[in-house]
Coordinates of C-alpha atoms and ligand atoms in Angstrom, one line a residue:
M1 CA 0.0 0.0 0.0
C2 CA 1.7 3.2 -1.2
G3 CA 0.8 6.9 -1.2
I4 CA 0.2 8.5 -4.6
I5 CA -0.4 12.2 -5.3
G6 CA -0.6 14.2 -8.6
Y7 CA -1.4 17.8 -9.6
T8 CA -1.7 19.8 -12.8
G9 CA -2.7 23.4 -12.7
P10 CA -1.5 27.0 -12.3
A11 CA -0.3 26.7 -8.7
P12 CA 3.4 25.8 -7.9
V13 CA 3.4 22.0 -8.3
L14 CA 6.1 20.9 -5.9
P15 CA 4.6 22.3 -2.7
I16 CA 1.3 20.6 -3.5
L17 CA 3.0 17.3 -4.1
L18 CA 5.1 17.4 -0.9
E19 CA 2.1 18.4 1.2
G20 CA 0.2 15.5 -0.3
L21 CA 3.0 13.1 0.5
R22 CA 3.2 14.4 4.0
T23 CA -0.5 13.6 4.4
L24 CA -0.2 10.1 2.8
E25 CA 3.0 9.1 4.6
Y26 CA 1.0 6.7 6.8
R27 CA 0.4 4.6 3.7
G28 CA 4.1 3.8 3.4
Y29 CA 7.4 5.2 4.4
D30 CA 10.2 3.1 2.8
S31 CA 11.0 5.8 0.3
A32 CA 9.6 8.9 -1.4
G33 CA 10.0 10.7 -4.7
V34 CA 8.5 13.2 -7.2
A35 CA 8.5 13.7 -10.9
L36 CA 7.7 17.1 -12.5
V37 CA 7.3 17.9 -16.2
G38 CA 7.5 21.3 -17.8
A39 CA 9.0 23.1 -20.8
G40 CA 9.9 19.7 -22.4
A41 CA 11.9 18.6 -19.3
L42 CA 11.3 15.7 -16.9
S43 CA 12.8 16.2 -13.4
V44 CA 12.8 13.2 -10.9
V45 CA 14.1 13.4 -7.3
K46 CA 13.7 10.3 -5.1
R47 CA 15.2 8.9 -1.9
A48 CA 15.0 5.8 0.3
G49 CA 13.8 6.5 3.8
K50 CA 11.1 8.7 5.2
L51 CA 9.8 11.9 3.5
G52 CA 12.4 14.0 5.4
R53 CA 15.2 12.6 3.2
L54 CA 13.5 13.6 0.1
L55 CA 12.9 17.1 1.5
Q56 CA 16.7 17.3 2.3
A57 CA 17.5 16.3 -1.3
L58 CA 15.1 18.9 -2.6
D59 CA 16.3 21.6 -0.3
G60 CA 17.4 24.6 -2.3
D61 CA 16.6 22.8 -5.6
T62 CA 14.3 24.8 -7.9
V63 CA 12.4 21.7 -9.3
E64 CA 9.6 23.3 -11.3
G65 CA 6.9 22.0 -13.7
T66 CA 3.4 22.5 -14.9
A67 CA 2.4 19.0 -13.7
G68 CA 3.8 16.4 -11.4
V69 CA 3.4 13.2 -9.4
G70 CA 4.6 12.1 -6.0
H71 CA 4.9 8.7 -4.3
T72 CA 5.6 7.4 -0.8
R73 CA 6.4 3.7 -0.9
W74 CA 5.6 0.5 1.1
A75 CA 7.8 -2.0 -0.6
T76 CA 6.4 -5.2 -2.0
H77 CA 9.0 -6.0 -4.7
G78 CA 12.6 -4.8 -4.3
E79 CA 14.5 -3.6 -1.2
P80 CA 13.7 -0.1 0.1
N81 CA 16.6 1.9 -1.5
D82 CA 17.1 4.9 -3.7
R83 CA 17.1 3.0 -7.0
N84 CA 13.9 1.1 -6.1
A85 CA 12.1 4.3 -5.0
H86 CA 9.4 5.7 -7.3
P87 CA 9.0 7.4 -9.7
H88 CA 10.5 5.0 -12.3
V89 CA 11.6 6.3 -15.7
D90 CA 12.1 4.7 -19.1
P91 CA 15.7 4.6 -20.3
A92 CA 15.2 7.6 -22.7
G93 CA 14.0 9.7 -19.7
D94 CA 10.7 10.6 -21.4
V95 CA 8.2 8.9 -19.1
A96 CA 7.9 8.7 -15.3
V97 CA 5.5 6.3 -13.5
I98 CA 4.4 5.9 -9.9
H99 CA 2.4 2.9 -8.8
N100 CA 0.5 1.4 -5.9
G101 CA -0.2 -2.4 -5.9
I102 CA 1.3 -5.5 -7.5
I103 CA 1.9 -6.1 -11.2
E104 CA 1.3 -9.8 -11.1
N105 CA 2.9 -10.6 -14.5
F106 CA 5.9 -8.3 -14.2
A107 CA 8.5 -11.0 -14.3
E108 CA 7.1 -12.2 -17.7
L109 CA 6.9 -8.7 -19.1
R110 CA 10.4 -7.8 -17.8
A111 CA 11.8 -10.9 -19.5
K112 CA 10.2 -10.0 -22.8
L113 CA 11.4 -6.4 -22.6
A114 CA 14.9 -7.5 -21.6
A115 CA 15.0 -9.9 -24.6
D116 CA 14.2 -6.8 -26.7
G117 CA 17.3 -5.1 -25.2
A118 CA 15.6 -3.2 -22.3
V119 CA 18.0 -2.4 -19.4
F120 CA 16.4 -2.1 -16.0
A121 CA 17.6 0.3 -13.3
S122 CA 15.6 -1.3 -10.4
D123 CA 14.2 -4.5 -9.0
T124 CA 10.7 -3.3 -9.0
D125 CA 7.6 -4.4 -10.8
T126 CA 6.7 -0.7 -11.5
E127 CA 9.7 0.0 -13.8
V128 CA 8.2 -2.4 -16.3
V129 CA 5.3 0.0 -16.7
A130 CA 7.6 2.9 -17.6
H131 CA 9.3 0.7 -20.2
L132 CA 5.9 -0.4 -21.6
V133 CA 4.4 3.1 -21.9
A134 CA 7.5 4.4 -23.6
Q135 CA 7.4 1.4 -26.0
C136 CA 3.8 2.0 -26.8
R137 CA 4.5 5.6 -27.6
R138 CA 7.4 4.5 -29.9
D139 CA 5.0 1.9 -31.5
G140 CA 2.6 4.7 -32.6
A141 CA 0.3 5.6 -29.8
T142 CA -0.9 9.1 -30.7
D143 CA -0.5 10.5 -27.1
L144 CA 0.2 9.5 -23.5
A145 CA -3.3 8.5 -22.8
E146 CA -3.4 6.0 -25.6
A147 CA 0.1 4.7 -24.7
V148 CA -1.1 4.1 -21.1
R149 CA -4.3 2.4 -22.2
A150 CA -2.2 0.1 -24.5
A151 CA 0.3 -0.7 -21.7
V152 CA -2.4 -1.4 -19.0
R153 CA -4.1 -3.8 -21.3
R154 CA -1.0 -6.0 -20.9
L155 CA -0.9 -5.8 -17.1
D156 CA -2.3 -8.4 -14.7
G157 CA -2.6 -7.7 -11.0
A158 CA -4.0 -5.0 -8.6
F159 CA -2.6 -1.6 -9.2
A160 CA -3.1 2.2 -9.4
I161 CA -0.7 4.1 -11.6
A162 CA 0.0 7.7 -12.6
V163 CA 2.2 8.7 -15.5
V164 CA 3.7 11.9 -16.8
D165 CA 5.6 12.5 -20.1
R166 CA 8.0 15.4 -20.8
R167 CA 6.4 15.7 -24.3
E168 CA 3.0 16.5 -22.7
P169 CA 4.0 18.9 -19.9
G170 CA 0.5 19.7 -18.5
T171 CA -0.9 16.2 -18.6
I172 CA -1.1 13.3 -16.0
V173 CA -2.6 10.0 -17.1
A174 CA -3.8 7.6 -14.4
C175 CA -5.4 4.1 -14.3
R176 CA -6.5 1.7 -11.6
R177 CA -7.5 -1.9 -11.1
E178 CA -8.5 -3.1 -7.6
A179 CA -6.1 -0.5 -5.9
P180 CA -7.8 2.8 -5.0
L181 CA -7.4 6.1 -7.0
V182 CA -9.5 9.2 -6.4
L183 CA -9.6 12.4 -8.5
G184 CA -10.3 16.0 -7.5
R185 CA -11.3 19.0 -9.6
V186 CA -9.8 22.5 -8.8
S187 CA -9.8 25.8 -10.4
G188 CA -7.7 25.6 -13.6
G189 CA -6.5 22.1 -13.0
A190 CA -6.9 18.7 -11.3
L191 CA -5.5 16.4 -8.6
L192 CA -5.3 12.6 -8.0
S193 CA -4.5 10.6 -4.9
S194 CA -4.5 7.1 -3.6
D195 CA -7.1 8.2 -1.1
V196 CA -9.2 11.1 -0.1
A197 CA -6.7 12.3 2.5
G198 CA -4.5 13.6 -0.3
L199 CA -7.3 15.7 -1.8
I200 CA -9.4 17.3 0.9
A201 CA -7.0 20.2 1.5
H202 CA -8.0 21.3 -2.1
T203 CA -11.4 20.0 -2.8
R204 CA -14.2 17.9 -1.3
D205 CA -15.7 17.1 -4.7
I206 CA -14.2 13.7 -5.3
E207 CA -14.4 11.2 -8.2
A208 CA -13.3 7.6 -7.5
L209 CA -12.0 6.0 -10.6
L210 CA -13.5 2.5 -11.2
D211 CA -11.6 -0.6 -12.3
D212 CA -9.9 -0.3 -15.8
Q213 CA -10.9 3.3 -16.2
V214 CA -8.3 5.8 -17.4
A215 CA -8.3 9.5 -16.3
V216 CA -6.5 12.3 -18.2
L217 CA -5.8 15.3 -16.0
T218 CA -5.1 18.6 -17.6
R219 CA -5.7 22.3 -16.9
D220 CA -9.0 21.9 -18.6
G221 CA -10.0 19.3 -16.0
I222 CA -10.5 15.6 -16.0
A223 CA -11.6 13.2 -18.8
V224 CA -12.3 9.6 -17.9
T225 CA -12.5 6.8 -20.4
D226 CA -12.5 3.0 -20.4
L227 CA -9.5 1.0 -21.6
G228 CA -10.9 1.2 -25.2
G229 CA -10.8 5.0 -25.0
R230 CA -14.7 5.3 -24.8
P231 CA -16.0 8.1 -22.4
A232 CA -16.8 6.8 -18.9
Q233 CA -17.7 8.1 -15.5
G234 CA -16.2 7.3 -12.1
H235 CA -18.1 7.4 -8.8
R236 CA -18.7 11.1 -7.9
F237 CA -19.2 12.0 -4.2
T238 CA -18.6 14.8 -1.7
V239 CA -16.7 14.3 1.6
D240 CA -17.0 16.2 4.9
W241 CA -14.1 14.5 6.7
D242 CA -11.2 16.3 8.3
I243 CA -7.6 15.1 7.5
A244 CA -7.4 12.8 10.6
A245 CA -10.6 11.1 9.6
A246 CA -9.5 10.9 6.0
E247 CA -6.3 9.1 6.9
K248 CA -8.6 6.5 8.5
Q249 CA -10.8 6.7 5.4
G250 CA -13.7 7.6 7.6
Y251 CA -13.2 4.8 10.1
A252 CA -13.0 5.7 13.7
H253 CA -9.7 3.9 14.2
F254 CA -6.9 2.5 12.0
M255 CA -7.6 -0.9 13.5
L256 CA -11.2 -0.9 12.1
K257 CA -9.9 0.4 8.7
E258 CA -7.3 -2.4 8.7
I259 CA -9.9 -5.0 9.5
H260 CA -11.9 -3.8 6.5
E261 CA -8.7 -3.8 4.3
Q262 CA -8.4 -7.6 4.7
P263 CA -10.1 -8.6 1.4
L264 CA -7.7 -6.5 -0.6
A265 CA -4.7 -7.5 1.6
V266 CA -5.5 -11.2 1.0
R267 CA -6.0 -10.6 -2.7
E268 CA -2.6 -8.9 -3.0
T269 CA -0.8 -11.5 -0.9
L270 CA -2.0 -14.2 -3.3
L271 CA -1.0 -12.4 -6.5
G272 CA 1.8 -13.8 -8.5
R273 CA 2.1 -17.0 -6.4
V274 CA 2.1 -19.3 -9.5
D275 CA 4.9 -19.1 -12.1
A276 CA 4.4 -19.4 -15.9
E277 CA 4.6 -23.3 -15.5
G278 CA 1.7 -23.2 -13.0
R279 CA 4.0 -24.0 -10.0
V280 CA 3.7 -22.4 -6.6
T281 CA 6.6 -19.9 -6.1
L282 CA 8.2 -18.0 -3.1
D283 CA 9.1 -14.3 -3.1
E284 CA 12.8 -14.7 -2.5
L285 CA 14.5 -18.1 -2.6
R286 CA 18.2 -18.0 -1.7
A287 CA 18.5 -21.7 -0.9
D288 CA 18.4 -24.4 -3.6
A289 CA 14.8 -25.4 -4.3
D290 CA 15.9 -29.0 -3.9
D291 CA 16.7 -28.3 -0.2
F292 CA 13.0 -28.1 0.4
R293 CA 12.4 -31.5 -1.1
F294 CA 14.2 -33.2 1.8
V295 CA 12.7 -31.3 4.6
D296 CA 11.7 -33.8 7.3
K297 CA 10.7 -31.6 10.2
V298 CA 9.3 -28.0 10.5
Y299 CA 9.6 -25.7 13.5
I300 CA 7.5 -22.5 13.5
V301 CA 8.7 -19.7 15.8
A302 CA 6.9 -16.5 16.4
C303 CA 5.4 -14.3 19.1
G304 CA 1.8 -13.1 19.9
T305 CA -0.6 -13.0 17.0
S306 CA 2.2 -14.3 14.7
F307 CA 2.5 -17.4 16.9
H308 CA -1.3 -18.0 16.4
A309 CA -0.8 -17.8 12.6
G310 CA 1.9 -20.4 13.0
M311 CA -0.5 -22.7 14.9
V312 CA -2.9 -22.4 12.0
A313 CA -0.1 -23.3 9.5
K314 CA 0.7 -26.5 11.4
Y315 CA -2.5 -28.1 10.2
A316 CA -2.0 -27.1 6.6
I317 CA 1.7 -28.2 6.4
E318 CA 1.0 -31.5 8.1
H319 CA -2.1 -32.2 5.9
W320 CA -0.8 -31.0 2.6
A321 CA 2.9 -31.6 2.8
G322 CA 3.0 -34.6 5.2
I323 CA 5.7 -33.1 7.4
G324 CA 5.7 -33.0 11.2
V325 CA 5.4 -29.4 12.6
E326 CA 6.1 -28.0 16.0
V327 CA 5.0 -24.5 16.8
E328 CA 7.0 -22.7 19.4
I329 CA 6.9 -19.3 21.1
A330 CA 10.1 -17.7 20.0
S331 CA 11.2 -16.6 23.5
E332 CA 11.1 -20.2 24.6
F333 CA 12.6 -21.8 21.5
R334 CA 15.7 -19.5 21.7
Y335 CA 16.6 -20.8 25.1
R336 CA 16.3 -24.5 24.6
D337 CA 18.3 -27.1 22.7
P338 CA 16.0 -28.1 19.8
I339 CA 17.2 -31.1 17.8
L340 CA 17.8 -29.4 14.3
T341 CA 19.5 -30.9 11.3
P342 CA 20.1 -29.6 7.7
H343 CA 16.7 -31.2 6.8
T344 CA 14.9 -29.1 9.5
L345 CA 13.1 -26.1 8.2
V346 CA 12.5 -23.3 10.7
V347 CA 9.7 -20.8 9.7
A348 CA 10.0 -17.5 11.5
I349 CA 6.9 -15.3 11.4
S350 CA 7.0 -11.6 12.2
Q351 CA 4.9 -8.9 10.5
S352 CA 7.5 -6.3 11.5
G353 CA 10.4 -8.5 10.9
E354 CA 12.1 -6.9 13.9
T355 CA 10.8 -8.7 17.0
A356 CA 13.8 -9.4 19.1
D357 CA 12.8 -12.9 20.3
T358 CA 11.9 -14.0 16.8
L359 CA 15.1 -12.7 15.3
A360 CA 17.1 -14.5 18.1
A361 CA 15.2 -17.7 17.5
A362 CA 16.0 -17.6 13.8
T363 CA 19.6 -17.0 14.5
H364 CA 19.6 -19.8 17.0
A365 CA 18.1 -22.1 14.4
R366 CA 20.7 -21.1 11.7
A367 CA 23.5 -21.7 14.2
Q368 CA 22.2 -25.3 14.5
G369 CA 22.3 -25.8 10.7
A370 CA 18.6 -25.4 9.9
K371 CA 17.2 -23.6 6.9
V372 CA 15.1 -20.5 7.8
V373 CA 12.1 -19.2 5.9
A374 CA 10.9 -15.7 6.9
I375 CA 7.2 -14.6 6.7
S376 CA 7.2 -10.9 7.0
N377 CA 5.2 -7.8 6.0
V378 CA 8.2 -5.6 5.7
V379 CA 10.5 -5.9 2.6
G380 CA 14.1 -5.8 3.7
S381 CA 13.4 -6.2 7.4
S382 CA 16.0 -7.8 9.6
L383 CA 14.3 -11.1 9.6
A384 CA 13.8 -11.1 5.8
R385 CA 17.4 -10.1 5.1
D386 CA 19.0 -13.0 7.0
A387 CA 16.6 -15.8 5.9
D388 CA 17.3 -18.5 3.3
A389 CA 13.9 -17.8 1.7
V390 CA 11.2 -15.2 2.2
L391 CA 7.4 -15.0 1.7
Y392 CA 6.1 -11.5 2.1
T393 CA 2.6 -10.7 3.2
R394 CA 1.4 -7.7 1.3
A395 CA -1.0 -6.1 3.8
G396 CA 0.6 -2.6 3.6
P397 CA 1.5 -0.7 6.7
E398 CA -0.5 -1.8 9.8
I399 CA -0.8 1.3 12.1
G400 CA -3.0 -0.3 14.8
V401 CA -1.0 -2.0 17.5
A402 CA -3.4 -4.9 17.4
A403 CA -2.5 -7.1 14.4
T404 CA -5.4 -7.9 12.1
K405 CA -4.8 -7.8 8.3
T406 CA -1.2 -8.9 8.9
F407 CA -2.5 -12.0 10.8
V408 CA -4.9 -13.0 8.0
T409 CA -2.2 -12.5 5.3
Q410 CA 0.3 -14.5 7.4
I411 CA -2.1 -17.4 7.2
I412 CA -2.4 -17.0 3.5
A413 CA 1.4 -16.8 3.0
L414 CA 1.9 -19.9 5.3
D415 CA -0.7 -21.8 3.3
V416 CA 1.2 -20.9 0.1
L417 CA 4.4 -22.2 1.9
A418 CA 2.6 -25.4 2.8
L419 CA 1.6 -25.9 -0.9
Y420 CA 5.2 -25.1 -1.9
L421 CA 6.5 -27.8 0.4
A422 CA 3.9 -30.2 -0.7
Q423 CA 4.8 -29.5 -4.3
A424 CA 8.6 -29.9 -3.6
R425 CA 8.0 -33.2 -1.9
R426 CA 5.5 -34.3 -4.5
A427 CA 3.0 -34.8 -1.7
L428 CA 0.5 -33.0 -3.9
F429 CA 0.3 -32.9 -7.7
P430 CA 0.7 -29.4 -9.3
D431 CA -3.0 -29.3 -10.2
E432 CA -4.0 -30.1 -6.6
C433 CA -1.9 -27.2 -5.5
R434 CA -3.6 -25.0 -8.0
D435 CA -7.0 -26.2 -6.8
H436 CA -6.1 -25.2 -3.2
L437 CA -4.8 -21.8 -4.5
A438 CA -8.0 -21.3 -6.4
R439 CA -10.0 -21.9 -3.2
M440 CA -7.8 -19.3 -1.5
E441 CA -8.4 -16.8 -4.3
A442 CA -12.1 -16.9 -3.5
L443 CA -11.5 -15.8 0.1
P444 CA -11.4 -12.0 -0.5
D445 CA -15.1 -12.0 -1.6
L446 CA -16.0 -14.3 1.3
L447 CA -14.2 -12.0 3.7
A448 CA -16.2 -9.1 2.4
Q449 CA -19.4 -11.1 3.2
V450 CA -18.2 -11.7 6.8
L451 CA -17.5 -8.0 7.2
D452 CA -21.1 -7.4 6.4
S453 CA -22.0 -8.8 9.8
E454 CA -20.2 -6.0 11.6
Q455 CA -23.4 -4.3 12.9
E456 CA -24.7 -7.6 14.4
I457 CA -21.4 -8.1 16.1
A458 CA -21.3 -4.5 17.4
G459 CA -24.7 -5.2 19.0
L460 CA -23.2 -8.3 20.7
A461 CA -20.3 -6.2 21.9
R462 CA -22.6 -3.9 23.7
R463 CA -24.1 -6.9 25.4
F464 CA -20.7 -8.5 26.4
C465 CA -18.7 -5.3 27.2
R466 CA -19.6 -5.4 30.9
A467 CA -18.4 -9.0 31.3
G468 CA -15.4 -9.3 33.6
Y469 CA -14.1 -12.3 31.7
V470 CA -14.7 -13.9 28.3
M471 CA -13.8 -17.5 27.4
F472 CA -13.0 -18.6 23.8
I473 CA -13.0 -22.3 22.9
G474 CA -12.1 -24.1 19.8
R475 CA -10.7 -27.4 18.4
H476 CA -8.3 -28.2 15.5
V477 CA -8.0 -25.0 13.4
G478 CA -10.5 -23.4 15.7
L479 CA -8.0 -23.5 18.6
P480 CA -5.6 -20.9 17.3
I481 CA -8.5 -18.6 16.4
A482 CA -9.9 -19.0 20.0
L483 CA -6.4 -17.9 21.3
E484 CA -6.3 -15.0 18.8
G485 CA -9.8 -13.9 19.7
A486 CA -8.9 -13.8 23.3
L487 CA -5.6 -11.9 22.6
K488 CA -7.4 -9.3 20.5
L489 CA -10.0 -8.7 23.2
K490 CA -7.6 -8.4 26.1
E491 CA -5.0 -6.3 24.4
I492 CA -7.3 -3.5 23.3
S493 CA -10.2 -3.6 25.8
Y494 CA -8.3 -4.8 28.9
V495 CA -11.1 -7.2 29.6
H496 CA -9.6 -10.5 30.8
A497 CA -10.1 -13.2 28.2
E498 CA -8.7 -16.7 27.7
G499 CA -8.7 -19.2 24.8
F500 CA -8.8 -22.9 25.5
A501 CA -8.7 -26.1 23.6
A502 CA -12.4 -27.1 23.9
G503 CA -11.4 -30.7 24.7
E504 CA -9.5 -29.4 27.8
M505 CA -12.6 -27.8 29.4
K506 CA -13.4 -30.8 31.5
H507 CA -9.8 -30.9 32.7
G508 CA -10.2 -27.7 34.6
P509 CA -11.3 -24.5 32.7
I510 CA -15.0 -25.5 33.0
A511 CA -14.8 -24.5 36.6
L512 CA -14.6 -20.9 35.4
I513 CA -18.0 -21.0 33.9
T514 CA -20.4 -18.7 35.7
D515 CA -24.1 -17.9 35.2
G516 CA -24.4 -15.5 32.3
G517 CA -20.6 -15.6 31.6
P518 CA -19.9 -15.2 27.8
V519 CA -18.3 -18.1 26.0
V520 CA -17.3 -17.7 22.3
A521 CA -17.1 -21.1 20.5
L522 CA -15.5 -21.8 17.1
A523 CA -18.1 -24.2 15.6
T524 CA -17.7 -24.2 11.9
R525 CA -18.3 -27.4 9.8
G526 CA -15.5 -30.0 9.9
H527 CA -14.5 -33.3 11.5
V528 CA -14.6 -31.9 15.1
R529 CA -17.9 -29.9 14.8
G530 CA -19.9 -32.5 16.8
K531 CA -17.4 -32.4 19.6
I532 CA -17.5 -28.6 19.9
L533 CA -21.3 -28.8 19.8
S534 CA -21.1 -31.0 22.9
N535 CA -18.8 -28.5 24.5
I536 CA -21.4 -25.8 23.8
Q537 CA -24.0 -27.9 25.5
E538 CA -21.7 -28.5 28.5
V539 CA -21.1 -24.8 29.2
K540 CA -24.7 -23.9 28.4
A541 CA -25.8 -26.4 31.1
R542 CA -23.7 -24.4 33.6
G543 CA -25.2 -21.0 32.7
A544 CA -22.9 -19.7 30.1
V545 CA -24.1 -17.3 27.3
V546 CA -22.7 -18.7 24.1
L547 CA -21.7 -16.9 20.9
A548 CA -21.0 -19.5 18.2
I549 CA -19.1 -18.8 15.0
A550 CA -20.7 -21.3 12.6
T551 CA -21.0 -22.2 8.9
E552 CA -23.8 -20.7 6.9
G553 CA -26.8 -23.0 6.8
D554 CA -26.0 -24.8 10.1
T555 CA -29.3 -24.3 11.8
E556 CA -28.6 -26.9 14.5
I557 CA -26.2 -24.6 16.1
K558 CA -28.9 -22.1 16.7
E559 CA -30.7 -24.7 18.9
H560 CA -27.8 -24.6 21.4
A561 CA -26.0 -21.3 21.2
D562 CA -27.6 -18.0 22.3
H563 CA -26.1 -16.1 19.4
V564 CA -24.6 -17.3 16.1
V565 CA -22.5 -15.4 13.6
Y566 CA -22.2 -17.2 10.3
V567 CA -19.3 -17.4 7.9
P568 CA -19.5 -18.9 4.4
E569 CA -18.6 -22.5 3.9
V570 CA -14.9 -23.1 2.8
H571 CA -12.4 -25.9 2.9
E572 CA -11.9 -26.9 6.6
L573 CA -8.3 -25.6 6.7
L574 CA -9.3 -22.2 5.3
Y575 CA -11.9 -21.4 8.0
P576 CA -9.4 -19.4 10.2
V577 CA -9.1 -16.7 7.5
L578 CA -12.9 -16.1 7.9
T579 CA -13.7 -17.0 11.6
V580 CA -11.1 -14.6 13.0
V581 CA -12.9 -11.6 11.5
P582 CA -16.0 -11.7 13.8
L583 CA -13.6 -12.0 16.8
Q584 CA -11.5 -9.0 15.6
L585 CA -14.7 -7.0 15.3
L586 CA -16.0 -8.2 18.7
G587 CA -12.8 -7.2 20.4
Y588 CA -12.7 -3.8 18.5
H589 CA -16.3 -2.9 19.3
I590 CA -16.0 -3.9 23.0
A591 CA -12.9 -1.8 23.3
A592 CA -14.6 1.1 21.5
E593 CA -17.7 0.7 23.7
L594 CA -15.4 1.0 26.8
G595 CA -13.7 4.1 25.4
R596 CA -10.3 2.5 25.1
D597 CA -7.4 3.9 23.0
V598 CA -7.9 1.2 20.4
D599 CA -5.0 2.0 18.1
M600 CA -2.5 2.5 20.9
P601 CA -3.6 0.4 23.9
R602 CA -1.8 0.9 27.2
N603 CA 1.6 -0.8 27.8
L604 CA 1.9 -2.1 24.2
A605 CA 4.1 -1.2 21.2
K606 CA 3.6 -2.2 17.6
T607 CA 7.0 -3.7 17.4
V608 CA 8.8 -5.4 20.4
T609 CA 12.4 -4.9 19.5
V610 CA 13.6 -5.7 23.1
E611 CA 13.5 -9.1 24.9
Ligands
AGP1 C1 -0.8 -8.7 18.2 O1 -2.0 -8.0 18.1 C2 0.2 -7.9 19.1 N1 0.4 -6.6 18.5 C3 1.5 -8.7 19.3 O2 1.1 -9.9 19.9 C4 2.3 -9.1 18.0 O3 1.6 -10.0 17.3 C5 3.6 -9.7 18.4 O4 4.4 -8.7 19.2 C6 4.5 -10.1 17.2 O5 4.8 -9.0 16.4 P1 5.5 -9.3 15.0 O6 4.6 -10.1 14.1 O7 5.9 -8.0 14.4 O8 6.8 -10.2 15.3

């Protein structure tokens, strides 16, 4: 998730771009850059690091133009450094492109362009677009708009792009597919931005571009077409948000915004996971692919919510790849003597890639001769840099201290890893792997359906928020979600909550059941549903008030639980991606009802870089 801003009009361009980037910096802060066109010239200034480094580079420079674009980056392809910073330029220096999202077929396009002699200056997927637009202009496109339409027709993925060309100094051409892009009309010109926050200092009359629409911004205003050049209309609306609300896109907290970003985050994390031969691939593989064929044991090490994602992965890796998995809290693993061999694979999960205990556990594993795969949301993070292979989640920056979209995308990335291992060991045929990936690709729409139950869950939160204690129970893949639901609730609402293996209830925890005490049960369809139904009956018989998370159409659950929130039916191993969402929303709304500082709960930090 990156920040995009663009302006054409009579006002000085650079100050407008820099102000927009300052507003959008929460969308990404790995690097920042601007490109301005005017009087036949194209000026590009870009730096790795936060916006301040770009401002230093621009200090005293008189970079002027009649139109320009700016970008603040959250890396998904290519380390965060100066050469991978946006904007990206074609070799002739005519065209500059900024981009938010993922070009899914960039490797294939890059290979074709390189075969035709193209030389690339960066490792990014974005640079391919600059080369393509320039090539389309050389191949006869009458103007920049036609060149962009021709180039975009060759792109796969989820993206928003903005392009300038020194030969059309007052023009910006933009296009989007899945990733957001909004436009604003101002006197004598126009603006574009990746979200409303970048526009509302100038206008509240907004037009959201729709998928595969192309916008041409000039001093005469904005013209929107489809990819065939036919006139089209985006979605026009007016906003009354202030800047703070706009950064949260109208949500009360970043955490709620990030819960609602999960469909797109899952979609982007799944993009480009199959190569041209239809085989599952990893982002960065520094070890020999054959090394994975002989893996005979997997340890997963992580902390907090990432540990719960590792617990979910255990079921997928054992079921699909047929490899034994142990999931360990990193702060425990690092101080014991695990029996590791060169055939042991250690999977270290950390959204920040900087958690001290997880870094230490990965180092401990490498010292014992094990291969380490990193699952991280931050390209170039400490954990990713030192690993033998990396799988990046593509959730974009997560501002809320409570992990939500990074958790769901970790599960997705870990399921991709499970399929990769199954493929390497020939435990699954390639077409079986593709079938599982296809099921996962259906999840974004199903997640959106689950999010539609938010108001129902907010009502339950008002009922449960006065409880002094909430119990979460689950079995099999429901157990890590019970633990995660309890963690979400306690870390942002300060209400005590505990997750248990439902089969353990009779071994002690059932003594905690009180009359009217809330119990949340993970009761979706699968081979343990009957057992969890018995557990619901057990706690009901002792006075509990039960909220069940169940599979759509399961009416029997309603006969036993006091409240039921339904999720769509999916493959048993994929339920955690859906069932965690009602629990995220329950924790959020209880905390909001109690007036907690949801995005920055007491005593907690987003990244725990100390032991
Ligand atoms: C989760 O909501 C918490 N913020 C915390 O448990 C977190 O998951 C843990 O600190 C691990 O962080 P990491 O993924 O960045 O390593």
